[in-house]
Coordinates of C-alpha atoms and ligand atoms in Angstrom, one line a residue:
M1 CA 0.0 0.0 0.0
V2 CA 1.2 3.5 -0.8
Y3 CA 0.5 5.9 2.2
F4 CA 1.6 9.2 0.8
P5 CA 0.7 9.0 -2.9
E6 CA 0.7 12.8 -3.2
V7 CA 4.4 13.0 -2.6
S8 CA 7.3 11.6 -4.5
K9 CA 10.9 11.8 -3.3
V10 CA 11.7 15.3 -1.8
E11 CA 14.8 16.6 -3.6
Y12 CA 17.1 19.6 -3.3
E13 CA 16.1 22.2 -5.9
G14 CA 17.9 25.3 -4.5
P15 CA 16.7 28.6 -3.1
K16 CA 15.0 29.7 -6.3
S17 CA 12.7 26.7 -6.4
R18 CA 9.0 27.4 -5.8
N19 CA 8.1 23.7 -5.4
P20 CA 6.8 23.4 -1.9
L21 CA 7.8 19.7 -1.8
A22 CA 11.5 20.4 -2.5
F23 CA 14.4 21.4 -0.3
K24 CA 15.6 25.0 -0.9
Y25 CA 18.7 24.8 1.4
Y26 CA 19.1 21.2 2.6
N27 CA 21.4 19.6 0.1
P28 CA 22.5 16.4 1.8
Q29 CA 25.7 16.1 -0.3
E30 CA 26.8 19.8 0.0
R31 CA 30.0 20.1 1.9
V32 CA 30.3 22.6 4.8
L33 CA 33.5 22.8 6.8
G34 CA 34.7 19.4 5.5
K35 CA 31.6 17.4 6.1
T36 CA 28.3 16.9 4.2
M37 CA 25.2 18.5 5.4
A38 CA 23.7 15.1 6.0
E39 CA 26.7 14.3 8.3
H40 CA 26.4 17.5 10.2
L41 CA 22.7 17.5 10.7
R42 CA 21.7 13.8 11.2
F43 CA 18.0 14.6 11.0
A44 CA 15.5 12.2 12.7
V45 CA 11.7 11.9 12.5
S46 CA 9.9 11.5 15.8
Y47 CA 7.5 8.7 15.7
W48 CA 5.0 10.1 18.2
H49 CA 4.3 13.5 16.6
T50 CA 4.4 12.1 13.0
F51 CA 2.6 8.8 13.2
T52 CA 0.5 8.8 16.4
L53 CA -0.6 12.3 17.0
Q54 CA -4.3 12.8 16.4
G55 CA -4.7 16.5 16.9
N56 CA -6.9 16.5 20.0
D57 CA -6.4 19.2 22.6
P58 CA -8.1 20.0 26.0
F59 CA -10.9 21.8 24.0
G60 CA -11.4 19.6 21.0
L61 CA -11.5 16.2 19.4
P62 CA -9.0 14.7 16.9
T63 CA -8.6 16.5 13.6
M64 CA -5.8 14.7 11.8
I65 CA -6.6 12.8 8.6
R66 CA -4.2 9.9 8.3
P67 CA -3.9 7.1 5.8
W68 CA -3.9 4.6 8.7
D69 CA -7.2 5.8 10.1
G70 CA -9.7 3.0 10.7
Y71 CA -7.1 0.4 11.9
Q72 CA -6.9 -0.7 15.5
G73 CA -4.4 -2.3 17.9
M74 CA -1.6 -4.3 16.3
D75 CA -3.0 -3.8 12.8
L76 CA -2.7 -0.1 13.3
A77 CA 0.8 -0.5 14.7
K78 CA 1.9 -2.4 11.6
R79 CA 0.3 0.1 9.2
R80 CA 2.2 2.8 10.9
V81 CA 5.5 1.1 10.5
E82 CA 4.9 0.7 6.8
A83 CA 3.9 4.3 6.5
A84 CA 6.9 5.5 8.6
F85 CA 9.4 3.8 6.3
E86 CA 7.7 5.3 3.2
F87 CA 7.9 8.7 4.9
F88 CA 11.6 8.4 5.9
D89 CA 12.4 7.4 2.3
K90 CA 10.5 10.1 0.6
L91 CA 11.8 12.8 3.0
N92 CA 15.4 11.4 2.7
V93 CA 15.9 11.2 6.4
T94 CA 18.1 8.5 7.8
Y95 CA 17.1 8.5 11.5
F96 CA 14.0 8.1 13.6
C97 CA 13.1 8.1 17.4
F98 CA 10.3 6.5 19.4
H99 CA 8.8 5.7 22.8
D100 CA 8.0 2.1 23.5
R101 CA 4.3 2.9 23.5
D102 CA 4.4 4.8 20.2
I103 CA 5.2 1.7 18.2
A104 CA 2.9 -0.9 19.9
P105 CA -0.2 -0.9 22.1
E106 CA -0.3 -1.9 25.8
G107 CA -1.6 -5.4 26.8
A108 CA -3.2 -6.6 30.0
T109 CA 0.1 -7.3 31.7
L110 CA 3.6 -6.0 31.1
R111 CA 4.4 -9.5 29.7
E112 CA 1.8 -9.2 27.1
T113 CA 2.8 -5.6 26.3
N114 CA 6.4 -6.8 25.8
R115 CA 5.1 -9.4 23.4
Y116 CA 3.4 -6.8 21.3
L117 CA 6.5 -4.7 21.4
D118 CA 8.7 -7.5 20.3
E119 CA 6.5 -8.2 17.3
I120 CA 6.8 -4.6 16.1
V121 CA 10.5 -4.5 16.9
D122 CA 10.9 -7.6 14.6
M123 CA 9.2 -5.7 11.9
L124 CA 11.3 -2.5 12.5
E125 CA 14.4 -4.6 12.4
E126 CA 13.6 -6.0 9.0
Y127 CA 12.6 -2.6 7.5
M128 CA 15.8 -1.1 8.9
K129 CA 17.9 -3.8 7.4
S130 CA 16.4 -3.5 3.9
T131 CA 16.3 0.3 3.8
G132 CA 19.4 1.4 5.8
K133 CA 17.4 3.6 8.1
K134 CA 18.7 3.9 11.6
L135 CA 17.4 4.5 15.2
L136 CA 18.8 7.7 16.7
W137 CA 17.2 6.9 20.0
N138 CA 14.4 5.2 21.7
T139 CA 12.9 5.8 25.2
A140 CA 10.3 4.4 27.6
N141 CA 7.0 6.2 28.0
L142 CA 6.8 6.5 31.8
F143 CA 4.2 9.2 31.9
S144 CA 1.0 8.5 29.9
H145 CA -0.6 5.6 31.7
P146 CA -2.5 6.4 35.0
R147 CA 0.0 4.2 36.9
F148 CA 2.5 7.0 36.5
V149 CA 0.2 9.7 38.0
H150 CA 2.7 10.3 40.9
G151 CA 5.8 9.8 38.8
A152 CA 7.8 6.7 37.7
A153 CA 11.2 6.5 39.4
T154 CA 10.0 9.3 41.8
S155 CA 6.6 7.7 42.5
P156 CA 5.9 7.2 46.3
N157 CA 4.8 3.6 45.3
A158 CA 7.7 1.1 45.0
D159 CA 5.7 -1.1 42.7
V160 CA 5.5 1.7 40.2
F161 CA 9.3 2.2 40.5
A162 CA 9.7 -1.6 39.7
Y163 CA 7.3 -1.2 36.7
A164 CA 9.3 1.7 35.3
A165 CA 12.6 -0.2 35.9
A166 CA 11.3 -3.2 34.0
Q167 CA 10.2 -0.9 31.1
V168 CA 13.6 0.7 31.0
K169 CA 15.3 -2.7 31.0
K170 CA 13.2 -3.7 28.0
G171 CA 13.9 -0.4 26.3
L172 CA 17.6 -0.9 26.6
E173 CA 17.3 -4.4 25.1
V174 CA 15.3 -2.9 22.2
A175 CA 18.0 -0.2 21.8
K176 CA 20.7 -2.8 21.7
R177 CA 18.8 -5.0 19.2
L178 CA 18.1 -2.1 16.8
G179 CA 21.5 -0.6 17.1
A180 CA 20.2 2.7 18.6
E181 CA 22.9 5.3 18.8
N182 CA 21.4 6.8 22.0
Y183 CA 18.9 6.0 24.7
V184 CA 16.9 8.9 26.2
F185 CA 15.4 9.5 29.6
W186 CA 12.9 12.3 29.7
G187 CA 11.5 12.7 33.2
G188 CA 7.9 12.9 32.1
R189 CA 6.3 13.0 35.6
E190 CA 9.5 13.0 37.6
G191 CA 8.7 16.2 39.6
Y192 CA 6.1 17.4 42.0
E193 CA 2.9 19.3 42.2
T194 CA 3.2 20.3 45.9
L195 CA 6.0 20.0 48.4
L196 CA 3.4 19.4 51.1
N197 CA 3.1 15.7 50.2
T198 CA 6.6 15.2 48.8
N199 CA 9.8 13.6 50.1
L200 CA 12.2 15.6 47.9
Q201 CA 15.3 13.8 49.0
L202 CA 14.0 10.3 48.5
E203 CA 12.6 11.2 45.1
L204 CA 15.8 12.7 43.9
D205 CA 17.8 9.7 45.2
N206 CA 15.4 7.2 43.6
L207 CA 15.7 9.0 40.3
A208 CA 19.5 8.6 40.5
R209 CA 19.1 5.0 41.6
L210 CA 17.1 4.1 38.4
L211 CA 19.6 5.9 36.2
R212 CA 22.5 4.0 37.9
M213 CA 20.6 0.7 37.3
A214 CA 20.1 1.7 33.7
A215 CA 23.8 2.5 33.1
D216 CA 24.8 -0.8 34.8
Y217 CA 22.3 -2.8 32.7
A218 CA 23.5 -1.1 29.5
D219 CA 27.1 -2.2 30.4
E220 CA 25.8 -5.7 31.3
I221 CA 24.2 -6.3 27.9
G222 CA 26.9 -4.4 25.9
F223 CA 24.7 -1.5 24.7
T224 CA 27.2 1.0 23.5
G225 CA 24.9 3.8 22.6
Q226 CA 25.1 7.1 24.5
L227 CA 22.7 7.5 27.5
L228 CA 21.0 10.9 27.4
I229 CA 18.8 12.9 29.9
E230 CA 16.4 15.5 28.4
P231 CA 15.9 18.5 30.7
K232 CA 12.5 20.2 31.0
P233 CA 11.5 22.7 33.7
K234 CA 7.7 22.0 33.9
E235 CA 4.8 20.3 32.2
P236 CA 3.3 17.9 32.9
T237 CA 4.4 18.4 36.6
K238 CA 4.6 21.9 38.1
H239 CA 8.3 21.4 38.8
Q240 CA 10.4 18.8 37.0
Y241 CA 13.6 17.6 38.6
D242 CA 15.6 17.9 35.3
F243 CA 14.8 21.6 35.2
D244 CA 17.5 22.7 32.7
A245 CA 21.0 21.8 31.6
A246 CA 22.7 23.3 34.6
T247 CA 20.4 21.6 37.1
T248 CA 20.7 18.3 35.3
I249 CA 24.5 18.4 35.1
A250 CA 24.7 19.3 38.9
F251 CA 22.4 16.3 39.6
L252 CA 24.4 13.9 37.5
K253 CA 27.7 15.1 39.2
T254 CA 26.2 14.9 42.7
H255 CA 25.2 11.3 42.1
G256 CA 28.4 10.2 40.3
L257 CA 26.6 9.7 37.0
A258 CA 28.2 12.5 34.9
D259 CA 30.6 10.1 33.1
R260 CA 27.7 7.9 31.8
F261 CA 25.2 10.5 30.7
K262 CA 25.0 13.4 28.3
L263 CA 22.1 15.7 27.6
N264 CA 19.4 15.8 24.9
L265 CA 18.6 19.5 24.6
E266 CA 15.2 20.6 23.3
A267 CA 14.7 24.2 22.1
N268 CA 11.2 24.5 23.5
H269 CA 12.3 23.2 26.9
A270 CA 15.0 25.8 27.0
T271 CA 12.6 28.7 26.5
L272 CA 10.2 27.2 29.0
A273 CA 13.1 27.3 31.5
G274 CA 13.6 31.0 30.7
H275 CA 16.7 30.4 28.6
T276 CA 17.5 30.6 25.0
F277 CA 18.2 27.4 23.1
E278 CA 21.8 28.4 22.5
H279 CA 22.3 29.0 26.2
E280 CA 21.4 25.4 27.0
L281 CA 23.6 24.1 24.2
Y282 CA 26.5 26.3 25.4
V283 CA 26.2 25.2 29.0
S284 CA 26.1 21.6 28.0
R285 CA 29.0 22.0 25.6
I286 CA 31.4 23.5 28.1
H287 CA 30.7 20.5 30.4
G288 CA 31.4 18.0 27.6
M289 CA 27.7 17.0 27.8
L290 CA 26.1 18.2 24.6
G291 CA 24.7 14.8 23.4
S292 CA 21.8 15.4 21.1
V293 CA 19.1 17.8 20.1
D294 CA 15.3 17.9 20.0
A295 CA 14.8 20.4 17.2
N296 CA 11.7 22.4 17.5
Q297 CA 10.5 25.8 18.8
G298 CA 8.0 27.2 21.2
D299 CA 5.8 30.2 20.8
P300 CA 7.0 33.2 22.7
L301 CA 3.4 34.2 23.5
L302 CA 2.5 30.9 25.0
G303 CA 3.8 29.5 28.3
W304 CA 3.7 25.8 27.4
D305 CA 5.4 23.2 25.2
T306 CA 4.0 23.8 21.7
D307 CA 6.6 21.7 19.9
E308 CA 6.4 23.6 16.7
F309 CA 8.6 22.9 13.7
P310 CA 11.7 25.1 13.9
T311 CA 11.6 27.9 11.3
D312 CA 13.3 30.7 13.3
L313 CA 16.6 31.3 11.5
Y314 CA 18.2 33.2 14.3
S315 CA 17.6 30.2 16.6
T316 CA 18.8 27.6 14.1
T317 CA 21.9 29.6 13.3
L318 CA 22.8 30.2 16.9
A319 CA 22.1 26.5 17.7
M320 CA 24.4 25.4 14.9
Y321 CA 27.0 27.9 16.0
Q322 CA 27.2 26.0 19.3
I323 CA 27.0 22.6 17.7
L324 CA 29.9 23.3 15.3
Q325 CA 31.9 24.5 18.2
N326 CA 31.1 21.2 19.9
G327 CA 32.8 19.5 17.0
G328 CA 29.4 18.3 15.9
L329 CA 26.8 16.1 17.4
H330 CA 28.8 12.9 17.3
K331 CA 26.4 10.1 18.2
G332 CA 23.5 12.6 18.5
G333 CA 21.4 14.2 15.9
L334 CA 18.6 16.7 15.2
N335 CA 15.3 15.0 16.1
F336 CA 12.2 16.8 15.1
D337 CA 10.3 16.7 18.3
A338 CA 7.8 18.8 16.5
K339 CA 4.2 18.5 15.5
V340 CA 2.1 20.1 12.8
R341 CA -0.6 22.4 14.2
R342 CA -4.1 21.0 14.8
A343 CA -5.4 22.8 11.8
S344 CA -2.7 21.4 9.5
M345 CA -4.5 18.1 9.3
T346 CA -3.7 16.6 5.9
P347 CA -0.9 14.0 5.5
V348 CA 1.1 16.3 3.2
D349 CA 1.4 18.8 6.1
L350 CA 3.8 16.3 7.7
F351 CA 6.1 16.8 4.8
H352 CA 5.8 20.6 4.8
G353 CA 6.6 20.7 8.5
H354 CA 9.8 18.6 8.1
I355 CA 10.9 20.4 5.0
A356 CA 10.6 23.7 6.7
G357 CA 12.6 22.5 9.7
M358 CA 15.3 20.8 7.6
D359 CA 15.8 23.9 5.4
A360 CA 15.9 26.1 8.5
F361 CA 18.7 24.0 10.1
A362 CA 20.5 23.7 6.8
R363 CA 20.5 27.5 6.4
G364 CA 21.5 27.9 10.1
L365 CA 24.4 25.5 9.4
Q366 CA 25.6 27.6 6.4
V367 CA 25.5 30.9 8.3
A368 CA 27.1 29.5 11.5
A369 CA 29.9 27.9 9.4
K370 CA 30.6 31.3 7.8
L371 CA 30.5 33.1 11.1
L372 CA 33.1 30.7 12.4
E373 CA 35.2 30.7 9.3
D374 CA 35.4 34.5 9.4
K375 CA 36.0 34.3 13.2
V376 CA 33.4 37.1 13.5
F377 CA 32.4 36.7 17.2
E378 CA 35.4 34.6 18.2
Q379 CA 37.7 37.6 17.7
V380 CA 35.3 39.9 19.6
V381 CA 35.3 37.5 22.6
E382 CA 39.0 37.0 22.5
E383 CA 39.7 40.8 22.6
R384 CA 37.1 41.3 25.3
Y385 CA 38.9 38.9 27.7
Q386 CA 42.4 40.0 26.6
S387 CA 43.2 41.2 30.2
Y388 CA 43.4 37.5 31.4
S389 CA 46.1 36.4 29.0
D390 CA 49.0 38.2 30.7
G391 CA 49.8 40.3 33.7
I392 CA 47.5 40.2 36.7
G393 CA 44.8 38.5 34.7
A394 CA 47.1 35.5 34.0
T395 CA 47.8 35.1 37.7
I396 CA 44.0 34.9 38.3
V397 CA 43.6 32.3 35.6
N398 CA 46.7 30.2 36.6
G399 CA 45.6 30.1 40.3
T400 CA 48.6 32.0 41.7
A401 CA 46.7 35.1 42.6
T402 CA 45.4 35.6 46.2
L403 CA 43.1 38.3 47.7
S404 CA 46.2 39.9 49.1
S405 CA 48.2 39.9 45.8
L406 CA 45.1 41.4 44.1
E407 CA 44.7 44.0 46.8
A408 CA 48.3 45.0 46.5
Y409 CA 48.0 45.3 42.8
I410 CA 44.8 47.4 42.7
L411 CA 45.0 49.6 45.8
D412 CA 46.5 52.6 44.0
K413 CA 45.6 51.8 40.4
E414 CA 43.3 53.9 38.3
L415 CA 40.6 51.6 36.8
S416 CA 39.2 51.9 33.3
V417 CA 36.0 50.2 32.5
H418 CA 34.9 52.1 29.5
S419 CA 35.2 49.6 26.7
S420 CA 32.0 49.0 24.8
G421 CA 30.3 45.5 24.7
R422 CA 29.2 46.5 21.1
Q423 CA 26.0 44.5 21.4
E424 CA 24.0 46.4 18.7
Q425 CA 26.9 46.3 16.3
L426 CA 27.2 42.5 16.8
L427 CA 23.5 42.0 16.2
A428 CA 23.7 44.0 13.0
I429 CA 26.6 41.8 11.8
L430 CA 24.6 38.7 12.6
N431 CA 21.8 40.1 10.4
Q432 CA 24.2 40.8 7.7
Y433 CA 25.5 37.2 7.7
L434 CA 22.0 35.9 7.7
L435 CA 21.0 37.9 4.7
E436 CA 24.2 37.6 2.7
T437 CA 25.6 34.1 3.3
Ligands
LIG501 C1 8.1 16.1 26.1 C2 9.4 15.6 25.6 C3 9.3 14.1 25.1 C4 10.7 13.6 25.0 C5 10.7 12.1 24.9 O1 8.0 17.3 26.3 O2 9.9 16.5 24.7 O3 8.7 14.1 23.9 O4 11.4 14.1 24.0 O5 10.1 11.4 25.9
LIG502 CA1 11.7 16.3 23.5
LIG503 CA1 8.6 19.0 24.2

């Protein structure tokens, strides 16, 4: 069966093309700073938004029209796999990502659920073998079912902890079997609604305990993919423990887990935390923990996780600027954790969303590469901190300075602080590069 008959293969046609089903900037073979765009960007399609989303919201019923409508249970799961691989092929994307519950339905017991999961994993494995498509990451859904109403690893109920642990065990086995390059932990309901009923210390320790068990089990079965934590400050719980990159890094360090985990940074989660996307990438990068990216954007006028396709060129450029300085994404990639709007209900909108996002990141890559090549901001930063490269500044940096040595140095010195930060000039230069590259 053909699921998307209205679309043939999406090709690169260049910026002058007016074909909405063609790439204007994403040219997989184009070389940028020694690597192809495909190697830099490592795009992934998220299974949940693309193949399971129905368009219902708190005020309305499903709106999506999908070629697999009308199927149920395992039949539906199988139709979705067939449609997914047609979609990956037509869009020319190598990677995909899924939660366990996106690909197969729940049974009456975990044993039965795992049986369903295995059947679909068998099917995925065959399709992956015959098409060369790859799994960027998988994860366990530890938040949708009512059993997780109080959290998973941070639930007050130890049976729920055990259930979550068993699901993670299975998830790692699936990751190993499908050759996933990463395995993600997003703390869906790992947080609290009110401190009045919460043992904060026990919940944080238990979260670390589950992560330790997962790292140990990954080693035990020889899963060599990167383990990733995805920070998010709020939603669905009022406060989530993996609030942002800095909080998550401190948590991992406190619990001796920093050498086993990196971060999966999502743009919309960054802005929900009151940060820019590039802030989260920068913080992770300097700690050697920039693992992978959930590429999307929020709406600055809305205070929740809208998971829109990324089209803001400033954001994609500044994100790629960080990623290039990280030496790339390594095992990570750019996963479109993004959904079409509820009113964009036709199957072809799924292509338009991804094409928009892929072109926005391809353009961001080109501009960021040029900025780095020309050392535009690097030079500014270097000059701005010049005072630390010799003299008294060098003694601060090399650790030989003391409060007394600094006092002796400054006591009678006339201080000049009047060098401009040149912010407006720098923003104008950024605009110029965006328009001219
Ligand atoms: C939800 C998260 C989720 C993770 C995977 O806000 O973005 O989709 O990426 O569990
Ligand atoms: Ca995400
Ligand atoms: Ca999200």
